[in-house]
Coordinates of N, CA and C in Angstrom, one line a residue:
M1 N -7.4 -16.4 2.0 CA -6.5 -15.8 2.9 C -7.2 -14.4 2.5
T2 N -7.7 -13.7 3.7 CA -8.0 -12.3 3.9 C -6.9 -11.4 3.6
K3 N -7.0 -10.2 2.9 CA -6.2 -9.0 2.5 C -5.6 -8.3 3.9
P4 N -4.3 -8.3 4.1 CA -4.0 -7.7 5.0 C -4.3 -6.1 5.3
L5 N -4.8 -5.4 6.2 CA -4.8 -4.1 6.4 C -3.7 -3.3 6.7
I6 N -3.1 -2.4 6.1 CA -2.1 -1.9 6.3 C -2.2 -0.3 6.2
Y7 N -1.5 0.3 6.8 CA -1.3 1.9 6.7 C -0.9 2.4 5.3
A8 N -1.3 3.4 4.7 CA -0.7 4.0 3.8 C -0.8 5.4 3.6
D9 N 0.0 6.1 3.5 CA 0.0 7.7 3.4 C -0.7 8.1 1.8
F10 N -1.7 8.4 1.9 CA -2.5 8.7 0.7 C -1.9 9.8 0.1
N11 N -1.2 10.7 0.4 CA -0.5 11.7 0.2 C 1.1 11.6 -0.3
N12 N 1.4 10.4 -0.4 CA 2.5 9.7 -0.8 C 2.5 8.7 -2.0
A13 N 1.9 9.5 -3.1 CA 1.8 8.7 -4.4 C 3.3 9.1 -5.4
D14 N 3.5 8.0 -6.1 CA 4.4 8.3 -7.1 C 3.8 8.9 -8.4
P15 N 4.6 9.2 -9.1 CA 4.0 9.8 -10.4 C 2.9 9.1 -11.2
R16 N 2.9 8.0 -11.0 CA 1.9 6.9 -11.6 C 0.6 6.8 -10.8
G17 N 0.7 7.5 -9.8 CA -0.6 7.5 -8.8 C -0.6 6.3 -7.9
R18 N 0.5 5.4 -7.8 CA 0.7 4.4 -7.2 C 1.0 4.8 -5.6
L19 N 0.4 4.4 -4.4 CA 0.9 4.7 -3.2 C 2.4 4.1 -2.9
R20 N 3.3 4.7 -2.2 CA 4.5 4.1 -1.8 C 4.3 3.4 -0.6
L21 N 5.0 2.6 -0.4 CA 4.7 1.7 0.7 C 5.9 1.7 1.8
N22 N 6.5 2.8 1.9 CA 7.7 3.0 2.5 C 7.8 4.0 4.0
C23 N 6.5 4.2 4.4 CA 6.2 5.0 5.5 C 6.2 4.1 6.9
I24 N 6.7 4.8 7.9 CA 6.7 4.2 9.2 C 5.6 3.3 9.8
G25 N 4.2 4.0 9.4 CA 3.3 3.2 9.7 C 3.0 2.3 8.9
T26 N 3.2 2.0 7.6 CA 3.3 0.9 6.5 C 4.3 -0.3 7.1
I27 N 5.4 0.0 7.4 CA 6.5 -0.7 7.8 C 6.1 -1.5 9.4
Q28 N 5.3 -0.6 10.4 CA 4.9 -1.2 11.4 C 3.8 -2.2 11.3
D29 N 2.9 -2.0 10.5 CA 1.8 -2.9 10.4 C 2.3 -4.0 9.6
L30 N 3.1 -4.2 8.4 CA 3.7 -5.1 7.7 C 4.6 -5.9 9.1
A31 N 5.3 -5.4 9.9 CA 6.0 -6.3 10.9 C 5.0 -6.9 11.8
R32 N 4.0 -6.2 12.1 CA 3.1 -6.8 13.5 C 2.1 -7.8 12.7
L33 N 1.8 -7.8 11.6 CA 1.1 -8.7 10.7 C 1.8 -9.8 10.2
G34 N 3.0 -9.6 10.3 CA 4.0 -10.9 9.8 C 3.9 -11.0 8.0
V35 N 3.5 -9.6 7.4 CA 3.2 -9.9 6.1 C 4.6 -9.7 5.3
R36 N 4.8 -10.2 4.4 CA 6.1 -9.8 3.6 C 5.5 -9.4 2.2
L37 N 5.9 -8.3 1.6 CA 5.6 -7.7 0.5 C 5.9 -8.5 -0.7
Q38 N 4.9 -8.9 -1.7 CA 5.5 -9.5 -3.1 C 4.5 -9.2 -4.1
E39 N 5.0 -9.2 -5.3 CA 4.2 -9.0 -6.7 C 2.8 -9.4 -6.7
G40 N 1.9 -8.5 -6.9 CA 0.6 -9.0 -7.1 C -0.5 -8.9 -5.6
L41 N 0.1 -9.2 -4.4 CA -0.4 -9.4 -3.3 C -1.5 -8.1 -3.4
K42 N -2.7 -8.7 -2.9 CA -4.0 -7.8 -2.7 C -4.0 -7.2 -1.2
V43 N -4.0 -6.2 -1.0 CA -3.9 -5.4 0.5 C -5.1 -4.6 0.5
S44 N -5.5 -4.3 1.7 CA -6.4 -3.0 2.0 C -5.5 -2.2 2.7
L45 N -5.5 -0.7 2.2 CA -4.8 0.1 2.8 C -5.7 1.6 3.4
H46 N -5.0 2.0 4.5 CA -6.1 3.0 5.0 C -5.0 4.0 5.9
D47 N -5.5 5.1 5.9 CA -4.9 6.2 7.0 C -6.1 6.7 7.9
E48 N -5.8 7.6 8.4 CA -6.9 8.2 9.4 C -8.2 8.4 8.9
E49 N -8.3 8.5 7.7 CA -9.5 9.2 6.9 C -10.0 8.4 5.9
M50 N -9.3 7.6 5.1 CA -9.5 7.1 3.8 C -9.3 5.6 4.0
E51 N -9.7 4.6 3.1 CA -9.4 3.3 3.0 C -9.7 3.0 1.2
A52 N -9.0 2.2 0.8 CA -8.8 1.5 -0.7 C -8.2 0.0 -0.6
E53 N -8.8 -0.6 -1.6 CA -8.0 -1.8 -2.1 C -6.9 -1.8 -3.0
G54 N -6.1 -2.4 -3.0 CA -4.9 -2.3 -3.9 C -4.1 -3.6 -4.0
E55 N -3.1 -3.4 -5.1 CA -2.5 -4.5 -5.5 C -1.0 -4.1 -5.3
V56 N -0.1 -4.9 -4.8 CA 1.4 -4.7 -4.7 C 2.2 -5.0 -5.9
H57 N 3.0 -3.8 -6.1 CA 4.3 -3.9 -7.4 C 5.4 -3.6 -6.7
Y58 N 6.5 -3.9 -7.6 CA 7.6 -3.4 -7.2 C 8.2 -2.2 -8.0
S59 N 8.5 -1.3 -7.7 CA 8.6 0.0 -8.5 C 10.2 0.2 -8.9
G60 N 10.8 -0.4 -10.2 CA 12.2 -0.6 -10.3 C 12.8 0.8 -10.2
E61 N 12.0 1.8 -10.6 CA 12.4 3.1 -10.8 C 12.9 3.8 -9.3
E62 N 11.9 3.5 -8.5 CA 12.4 4.1 -7.2 C 13.0 3.1 -6.3
R63 N 12.7 1.9 -6.7 CA 13.3 0.6 -5.6 C 12.6 0.7 -4.4
I64 N 11.3 0.7 -4.6 CA 10.4 0.5 -3.3 C 9.2 -0.2 -3.9
W65 N 8.5 -0.7 -2.6 CA 7.1 -1.4 -3.1 C 6.1 -0.1 -3.1
V66 N 4.9 -0.5 -3.9 CA 4.0 0.5 -4.4 C 2.6 -0.2 -4.2
A67 N 1.6 0.5 -3.9 CA 0.2 -0.4 -4.2 C -0.5 0.7 -5.4
K68 N -1.0 -0.1 -6.3 CA -1.7 0.4 -7.3 C -3.2 0.2 -6.8
I69 N -3.8 1.6 -6.5 CA -5.0 1.5 -6.2 C -6.0 2.4 -7.4
D70 N -7.4 2.0 -7.0 CA -8.3 3.0 -8.1 C -8.8 4.1 -7.0
W71 N -8.2 5.3 -7.6 CA -8.6 6.3 -6.8 C -10.0 6.7 -6.6
E72 N -10.8 6.4 -7.7 CA -12.1 6.6 -7.6 C -13.0 5.8 -6.7
S73 N -12.2 4.9 -6.3 CA -13.0 3.8 -5.3 C -12.7 4.0 -3.8
I74 N -11.9 5.1 -3.4 CA -11.7 5.2 -2.1 C -13.0 5.6 -1.3
R75 N -12.9 5.0 0.0 CA -13.7 5.0 0.7 C -13.3 6.1 2.2

């Protein structure tokens, strides 16, 4: 299975550096692709200028889905 390419706001990171997956562009992409977030899901994340690979996790503190990315590997 190929990694879904979904929008993420690279300025919307939690204190641990994980991207929050709660913005409207992310929600629209997930709905359009029929993707349901789950622990450990590998995704490709993008905005208008950047792209990165990530792994989805649930943040119990914030009660939202987040993606752990390698900030050094942003394209």
